[in-house]
């Protein structure tokens, strides 16, 4: 079996198509070689070897021989031998999984340097300083990656070997008065290498290996082991990547960007990854090795004029410094974009005036950039409409809908610091100085701005938890920037004026000290930092965004509605493209700010001792319900509004505190004792399965009657005003067709009464039910006889299918996810295996009885892209989600249609569809 794939001068064993086996990096190195770009020779050890190693702890037979042959090939191409004391070939060893995992990359450079080969490298390059500089880098990387991380050693923060070696270097600089790394002399570096070796042996109890072969094999093994390292596992969990992919290992001949003034290294994007601007964008450093650009130790120079910003404004660009090589690189940029038809993230190195391409991969980008790049590339005829829509992850739209700083407030605020705009949008929150604090405070519901000197991959969970990220060091291509950009998180890096003092629990911006826990506001689009808490506004009105959404609408079959219960929320949903309301939760009128009066009336109704009292209370409540329903129908004029009858358990509305009970008793003219007694009577052991939903309407038909009257009268008044209200009355928590028939009779009677009073023949409306109890899904045929539409309440359906309480699952679900007993949280993504099966059954049995039955979903899953895809596949008519998720759902629905091979037909003219799989 083939485990080792070679690449080099204009040819390779592999290609971009072999990503699963070669990892993204290896596949693209092969592809670059195939299309004639100057790639230093090397070979990729496939992911299959990693998988084998993870399972057995050993390498597959034959690997050693293939690696030997691969090495011989690289030696031939480079014209030098590995381990040769006279003119040694040096190698790099890097991980590369199928999906890019920025910051999770294990890298060891300069493998092959040892006390024996050092003189050879000096002779070869004529540069003793360079050789020792390369050696100290190898010592540090090898000790960190191979001797510490791969062995699972986890020292306390700041105690790791890398930090210890950096400490030695700092100490030397202080002692000798050298300011920059570049100021260190040959003798300094020699001394440093000796000190490094000593410290390594002291810490690990064994010396740094002098044998190049041992260095190579240990590095390979370290990369394989890193796949199960803490950082990689954490990243995979967040990104939902499978554990069994494994990583490939890329072994490649070193080229040196640090051989003096005619050498350089850089990182570039074929377009701007933050904005999508179609100009070449990047950073470079003269006389440096690759890590220097991304590590944030030196401020990199701009690649060209388009890459200038506040920090590098006065610095020489690559275009100015090496115009010929810039032109060559720009040529490769065009070739690569045309070849891959997507924005690429490149690494290059110049060794003594010769350009080498070290990497290309799909560039991570913000949501704004994703839309701009896709739309531009369509205009440039590089990609088609379908690809435009599939290029943007639905979740990325979220970022465009996320707040930006209110420009009016920003104008008056004072900038306290400036850095690079690494992740767009605005964020405001309280300062946290460690990842652990960020996680803890975010868990308590506090928005957090994570402020770090520079982020390390260990900070990943803290970065995730934070609303925004600010670092004092680092460039646009630093790990923090890449990761934040990938998540669409507001992020500023390299804010030079910030001094982070973790021990002293402050960040200083010049004179100004901001304490841990103080408010801070970031403008990630401009790279500006403000003290305090500034207001945010919505960013969804950009024309490009609108055009993109229009394109999505052209391709989707599913309609998208919003869950909203106030005229204001309805208007937000409508502005963001909702085609109706899929769930108006009536009881929400009685919660929150401004609901005191209506809540009082509801309580009066609940405490009524007989029908007459209840009717009197309902008459008062009616006025309020009608007003809110009318306002919402008006806001959604011409679009359907699904109004659900009261759902929650009644005891929730009985006041609990003695004070409130007394006030209510006084207002109602009853005794406190009576209020308390009624509360006790209503209390249930398991309210989620208690007297809620349709059951309230069965016990108290007058409650249903009042609601139906409010809805019909509101609609009749709007019709009289020449509006087009389309109410859909929805009966919740049903499990039996007779419940529905009972409610239908009340609703139908009220409809006749209101029509008579309003002088109309009919008020257009539908009456349907939620399907949120497994029994209702299984008996969907019977339910459909009494329902004109179904809406799946997947919150309750999930709760009742799993037997996991919606309210209590947070105490144990995280363990299920951490232990991989469940692939995803079933309250977020539909569990296709069982809940999905019930839904499919519901759809097919319902439509078998009532062809063309309108079916939607209104549980939280209605805004989840994977769940939306499932809803499309089972032939639903619409999904409904919270107003701000509407654009996400529109795109997810378009992608579902594009990935579905069946022809797209508009929902309205579509005949009853049989779902793909048959119900049991
Ligand atoms: C549901 O159960 O999915 C639903 C939408 O209703 P609620 O969340 O109000 O119970
Ligand atoms: Mg429900």
PDB file of C-alpha atoms in Angstrom, residues 397-565:
ATOM      1  CA  UNK A 397     -24.539  35.727   7.718  1.00  0.00           C
ATOM      2  CA  UNK A 398     -25.064  35.956  11.399  1.00  0.00           C
ATOM      3  CA  UNK A 399     -22.020  38.145  11.504  1.00  0.00           C
ATOM      4  CA  UNK A 400     -23.600  40.645   9.108  1.00  0.00           C
ATOM      5  CA  UNK A 401     -26.635  40.733  11.300  1.00  0.00           C
ATOM      6  CA  UNK A 402     -24.578  41.208  14.339  1.00  0.00           C
ATOM      7  CA  UNK A 403     -24.270  44.615  15.747  1.00  0.00           C
ATOM      8  CA  UNK A 404     -21.835  47.235  14.619  1.00  0.00           C
ATOM      9  CA  UNK A 405     -20.999  50.278  16.686  1.00  0.00           C
ATOM     10  CA  UNK A 406     -23.545  53.026  16.374  1.00  0.00           C
ATOM     11  CA  UNK A 407     -21.622  55.532  14.198  1.00  0.00           C
ATOM     12  CA  UNK A 408     -23.253  58.477  15.979  1.00  0.00           C
ATOM     13  CA  UNK A 409     -22.013  57.300  19.369  1.00  0.00           C
ATOM     14  CA  UNK A 410     -18.636  56.369  17.951  1.00  0.00           C
ATOM     15  CA  UNK A 411     -18.114  59.837  16.540  1.00  0.00           C
ATOM     16  CA  UNK A 412     -18.223  61.321  19.998  1.00  0.00           C
ATOM     17  CA  UNK A 413     -16.176  58.635  21.728  1.00  0.00           C
ATOM     18  CA  UNK A 414     -12.418  58.856  22.292  1.00  0.00           C
ATOM     19  CA  UNK A 415     -10.206  56.207  20.750  1.00  0.00           C
ATOM     20  CA  UNK A 416      -7.986  54.805  23.492  1.00  0.00           C
ATOM     21  CA  UNK A 417      -6.082  52.337  21.333  1.00  0.00           C
ATOM     22  CA  UNK A 418      -5.697  51.234  17.734  1.00  0.00           C
ATOM     23  CA  UNK A 419      -4.759  47.945  16.177  1.00  0.00           C
ATOM     24  CA  UNK A 420      -5.396  45.832  13.129  1.00  0.00           C
ATOM     25  CA  UNK A 421      -8.986  45.124  12.110  1.00  0.00           C
ATOM     26  CA  UNK A 422      -8.846  41.333  12.234  1.00  0.00           C
ATOM     27  CA  UNK A 423     -12.502  40.424  12.733  1.00  0.00           C
ATOM     28  CA  UNK A 424     -15.311  42.808  11.797  1.00  0.00           C
ATOM     29  CA  UNK A 425     -18.307  44.247  13.579  1.00  0.00           C
ATOM     30  CA  UNK A 426     -18.550  45.707  17.020  1.00  0.00           C
ATOM     31  CA  UNK A 427     -18.395  44.186  20.454  1.00  0.00           C
ATOM     32  CA  UNK A 428     -18.761  45.550  23.909  1.00  0.00           C
ATOM     33  CA  UNK A 429     -18.111  43.654  27.098  1.00  0.00           C
ATOM     34  CA  UNK A 430     -16.169  43.422  30.298  1.00  0.00           C
ATOM     35  CA  UNK A 431     -12.427  42.885  30.164  1.00  0.00           C
ATOM     36  CA  UNK A 432     -11.149  39.373  30.947  1.00  0.00           C
ATOM     37  CA  UNK A 433      -7.385  38.842  30.973  1.00  0.00           C
ATOM     38  CA  UNK A 434      -7.221  35.064  30.793  1.00  0.00           C
ATOM     39  CA  UNK A 435      -9.066  32.500  28.708  1.00  0.00           C
ATOM     40  CA  UNK A 436     -10.308  30.811  31.874  1.00  0.00           C
ATOM     41  CA  UNK A 437     -11.858  34.058  33.154  1.00  0.00           C
ATOM     42  CA  UNK A 438     -13.461  34.680  29.776  1.00  0.00           C
ATOM     43  CA  UNK A 439     -15.079  31.242  29.805  1.00  0.00           C
ATOM     44  CA  UNK A 440     -16.282  31.543  33.374  1.00  0.00           C
ATOM     45  CA  UNK A 441     -17.739  35.030  33.009  1.00  0.00           C
ATOM     46  CA  UNK A 442     -19.384  34.268  29.680  1.00  0.00           C
ATOM     47  CA  UNK A 443     -20.970  31.251  31.333  1.00  0.00           C
ATOM     48  CA  UNK A 444     -22.465  33.594  33.890  1.00  0.00           C
ATOM     49  CA  UNK A 445     -23.999  35.561  31.054  1.00  0.00           C
ATOM     50  CA  UNK A 446     -21.596  38.520  31.033  1.00  0.00           C
ATOM     51  CA  UNK A 447     -20.373  39.704  27.628  1.00  0.00           C
ATOM     52  CA  UNK A 448     -16.590  39.497  27.667  1.00  0.00           C
ATOM     53  CA  UNK A 449     -13.754  41.144  25.788  1.00  0.00           C
ATOM     54  CA  UNK A 450     -10.761  38.833  26.028  1.00  0.00           C
ATOM     55  CA  UNK A 451      -7.607  40.959  26.212  1.00  0.00           C
ATOM     56  CA  UNK A 452      -4.284  39.156  25.773  1.00  0.00           C
ATOM     57  CA  UNK A 453      -0.696  40.114  25.048  1.00  0.00           C
ATOM     58  CA  UNK A 454      -0.968  37.657  22.160  1.00  0.00           C
ATOM     59  CA  UNK A 455      -3.208  34.633  21.954  1.00  0.00           C
ATOM     60  CA  UNK A 456      -1.859  31.149  21.902  1.00  0.00           C
ATOM     61  CA  UNK A 457      -3.803  28.176  20.626  1.00  0.00           C
ATOM     62  CA  UNK A 458      -4.460  27.280  24.275  1.00  0.00           C
ATOM     63  CA  UNK A 459      -6.765  30.306  24.433  1.00  0.00           C
ATOM     64  CA  UNK A 460      -9.145  28.836  21.894  1.00  0.00           C
ATOM     65  CA  UNK A 461     -12.059  28.152  24.256  1.00  0.00           C
ATOM     66  CA  UNK A 462     -11.733  31.581  25.815  1.00  0.00           C
ATOM     67  CA  UNK A 463     -11.709  33.211  22.398  1.00  0.00           C
ATOM     68  CA  UNK A 464     -14.822  31.296  21.536  1.00  0.00           C
ATOM     69  CA  UNK A 465     -16.592  32.400  24.696  1.00  0.00           C
ATOM     70  CA  UNK A 466     -15.674  36.079  24.279  1.00  0.00           C
ATOM     71  CA  UNK A 467     -17.820  38.622  22.471  1.00  0.00           C
ATOM     72  CA  UNK A 468     -14.665  40.260  21.171  1.00  0.00           C
ATOM     73  CA  UNK A 469     -10.894  39.727  21.254  1.00  0.00           C
ATOM     74  CA  UNK A 470      -8.112  42.263  21.635  1.00  0.00           C
ATOM     75  CA  UNK A 471      -4.402  41.476  21.507  1.00  0.00           C
ATOM     76  CA  UNK A 472      -1.436  43.773  22.005  1.00  0.00           C
ATOM     77  CA  UNK A 473       0.778  41.902  19.533  1.00  0.00           C
ATOM     78  CA  UNK A 474       0.329  40.000  16.295  1.00  0.00           C
ATOM     79  CA  UNK A 475      -0.412  40.760  12.638  1.00  0.00           C
ATOM     80  CA  UNK A 476      -3.377  40.222  10.346  1.00  0.00           C
ATOM     81  CA  UNK A 477      -2.227  36.682   9.751  1.00  0.00           C
ATOM     82  CA  UNK A 478      -1.603  35.829  13.401  1.00  0.00           C
ATOM     83  CA  UNK A 479      -3.401  32.880  14.888  1.00  0.00           C
ATOM     84  CA  UNK A 480      -5.853  35.067  16.789  1.00  0.00           C
ATOM     85  CA  UNK A 481      -6.793  36.864  13.602  1.00  0.00           C
ATOM     86  CA  UNK A 482      -7.287  33.685  11.596  1.00  0.00           C
ATOM     87  CA  UNK A 483      -9.376  31.985  14.210  1.00  0.00           C
ATOM     88  CA  UNK A 484     -11.529  35.031  14.958  1.00  0.00           C
ATOM     89  CA  UNK A 485     -12.075  35.635  11.257  1.00  0.00           C
ATOM     90  CA  UNK A 486     -13.138  32.050  10.778  1.00  0.00           C
ATOM     91  CA  UNK A 487     -15.772  32.509  13.440  1.00  0.00           C
ATOM     92  CA  UNK A 488     -16.806  35.959  12.322  1.00  0.00           C
ATOM     93  CA  UNK A 489     -15.900  37.294  15.714  1.00  0.00           C
ATOM     94  CA  UNK A 490     -15.043  40.916  16.370  1.00  0.00           C
ATOM     95  CA  UNK A 491     -11.269  41.022  16.874  1.00  0.00           C
ATOM     96  CA  UNK A 492      -8.459  43.560  16.981  1.00  0.00           C
ATOM     97  CA  UNK A 493      -4.857  42.379  17.012  1.00  0.00           C
ATOM     98  CA  UNK A 494      -1.565  44.187  17.436  1.00  0.00           C
ATOM     99  CA  UNK A 495      -2.907  47.118  19.472  1.00  0.00           C
ATOM    100  CA  UNK A 496       0.605  48.275  20.268  1.00  0.00           C
ATOM    101  CA  UNK A 497      -0.330  50.891  22.821  1.00  0.00           C
ATOM    102  CA  UNK A 498      -1.968  48.257  25.037  1.00  0.00           C
ATOM    103  CA  UNK A 499       0.137  46.844  27.862  1.00  0.00           C
ATOM    104  CA  UNK A 500      -1.420  43.785  29.380  1.00  0.00           C
ATOM    105  CA  UNK A 501      -0.589  43.167  33.012  1.00  0.00           C
ATOM    106  CA  UNK A 502      -2.228  39.888  33.985  1.00  0.00           C
ATOM    107  CA  UNK A 503      -0.788  39.844  37.506  1.00  0.00           C
ATOM    108  CA  UNK A 504      -1.787  43.458  38.155  1.00  0.00           C
ATOM    109  CA  UNK A 505      -5.222  42.798  36.608  1.00  0.00           C
ATOM    110  CA  UNK A 506      -5.116  45.824  34.309  1.00  0.00           C
ATOM    111  CA  UNK A 507      -4.582  46.809  30.697  1.00  0.00           C
ATOM    112  CA  UNK A 508      -2.919  50.136  30.123  1.00  0.00           C
ATOM    113  CA  UNK A 509      -3.518  52.230  27.054  1.00  0.00           C
ATOM    114  CA  UNK A 510      -0.824  54.825  27.489  1.00  0.00           C
ATOM    115  CA  UNK A 511      -1.821  56.739  30.621  1.00  0.00           C
ATOM    116  CA  UNK A 512      -5.229  55.152  30.890  1.00  0.00           C
ATOM    117  CA  UNK A 513      -5.651  52.018  32.982  1.00  0.00           C
ATOM    118  CA  UNK A 514      -8.602  49.731  32.320  1.00  0.00           C
ATOM    119  CA  UNK A 515      -9.161  47.189  35.090  1.00  0.00           C
ATOM    120  CA  UNK A 516     -10.095  43.559  34.735  1.00  0.00           C
ATOM    121  CA  UNK A 517     -13.915  43.518  34.607  1.00  0.00           C
ATOM    122  CA  UNK A 518     -14.281  47.096  33.265  1.00  0.00           C
ATOM    123  CA  UNK A 519     -16.296  47.728  30.118  1.00  0.00           C
ATOM    124  CA  UNK A 520     -14.452  48.028  26.813  1.00  0.00           C
ATOM    125  CA  UNK A 521     -15.807  48.454  23.298  1.00  0.00           C
ATOM    126  CA  UNK A 522     -14.157  47.317  20.051  1.00  0.00           C
ATOM    127  CA  UNK A 523     -14.714  48.337  16.456  1.00  0.00           C
ATOM    128  CA  UNK A 524     -13.275  45.289  14.723  1.00  0.00           C
ATOM    129  CA  UNK A 525     -13.912  46.724  11.269  1.00  0.00           C
ATOM    130  CA  UNK A 526     -11.707  49.736  11.888  1.00  0.00           C
ATOM    131  CA  UNK A 527      -9.417  48.390  14.592  1.00  0.00           C
ATOM    132  CA  UNK A 528     -10.396  50.973  17.199  1.00  0.00           C
ATOM    133  CA  UNK A 529     -10.690  50.507  20.941  1.00  0.00           C
ATOM    134  CA  UNK A 530     -12.949  52.591  23.201  1.00  0.00           C
ATOM    135  CA  UNK A 531     -13.284  52.690  26.967  1.00  0.00           C
ATOM    136  CA  UNK A 532     -16.725  51.981  28.385  1.00  0.00           C
ATOM    137  CA  UNK A 533     -19.822  50.629  26.762  1.00  0.00           C
ATOM    138  CA  UNK A 534     -20.947  52.082  23.414  1.00  0.00           C
ATOM    139  CA  UNK A 535     -24.312  51.327  21.777  1.00  0.00           C
ATOM    140  CA  UNK A 536     -24.586  48.960  18.796  1.00  0.00           C
ATOM    141  CA  UNK A 537     -26.793  48.923  15.699  1.00  0.00           C
ATOM    142  CA  UNK A 538     -27.669  46.412  12.990  1.00  0.00           C
ATOM    143  CA  UNK A 539     -25.622  46.058   9.779  1.00  0.00           C
ATOM    144  CA  UNK A 540     -27.960  44.181   7.469  1.00  0.00           C
ATOM    145  CA  UNK A 541     -28.811  47.007   5.117  1.00  0.00           C
ATOM    146  CA  UNK A 542     -25.808  46.803   2.841  1.00  0.00           C
ATOM    147  CA  UNK A 543     -26.784  46.469  -0.835  1.00  0.00           C
ATOM    148  CA  UNK A 544     -24.406  43.538  -1.433  1.00  0.00           C
ATOM    149  CA  UNK A 545     -26.089  41.606   1.321  1.00  0.00           C
ATOM    150  CA  UNK A 546     -29.493  42.338  -0.165  1.00  0.00           C
ATOM    151  CA  UNK A 547     -28.382  41.164  -3.632  1.00  0.00           C
ATOM    152  CA  UNK A 548     -26.943  37.994  -2.196  1.00  0.00           C
ATOM    153  CA  UNK A 549     -30.140  37.246  -0.288  1.00  0.00           C
ATOM    154  CA  UNK A 550     -32.174  37.805  -3.442  1.00  0.00           C
ATOM    155  CA  UNK A 551     -30.067  35.208  -5.171  1.00  0.00           C
ATOM    156  CA  UNK A 552     -30.707  32.781  -2.301  1.00  0.00           C
ATOM    157  CA  UNK A 553     -34.443  33.425  -2.580  1.00  0.00           C
ATOM    158  CA  UNK A 554     -34.334  32.564  -6.265  1.00  0.00           C
ATOM    159  CA  UNK A 555     -33.042  29.103  -5.497  1.00  0.00           C
ATOM    160  CA  UNK A 556     -34.945  28.042  -2.410  1.00  0.00           C
ATOM    161  CA  UNK A 557     -38.200  26.129  -2.252  1.00  0.00           C
ATOM    162  CA  UNK A 558     -38.891  26.394   1.479  1.00  0.00           C
ATOM    163  CA  UNK A 559     -40.619  29.549   2.659  1.00  0.00           C
ATOM    164  CA  UNK A 560     -39.112  31.242   5.701  1.00  0.00           C
ATOM    165  CA  UNK A 561     -41.155  32.767   8.476  1.00  0.00           C
ATOM    166  CA  UNK A 562     -40.295  34.379  11.797  1.00  0.00           C
ATOM    167  CA  UNK A 563     -41.311  33.500  15.322  1.00  0.00           C
ATOM    168  CA  UNK A 564     -42.523  36.805  16.725  1.00  0.00           C
ATOM    169  CA  UNK A 565     -45.081  38.016  19.167  1.00  0.00           C
TER     170      UNK A 565
END
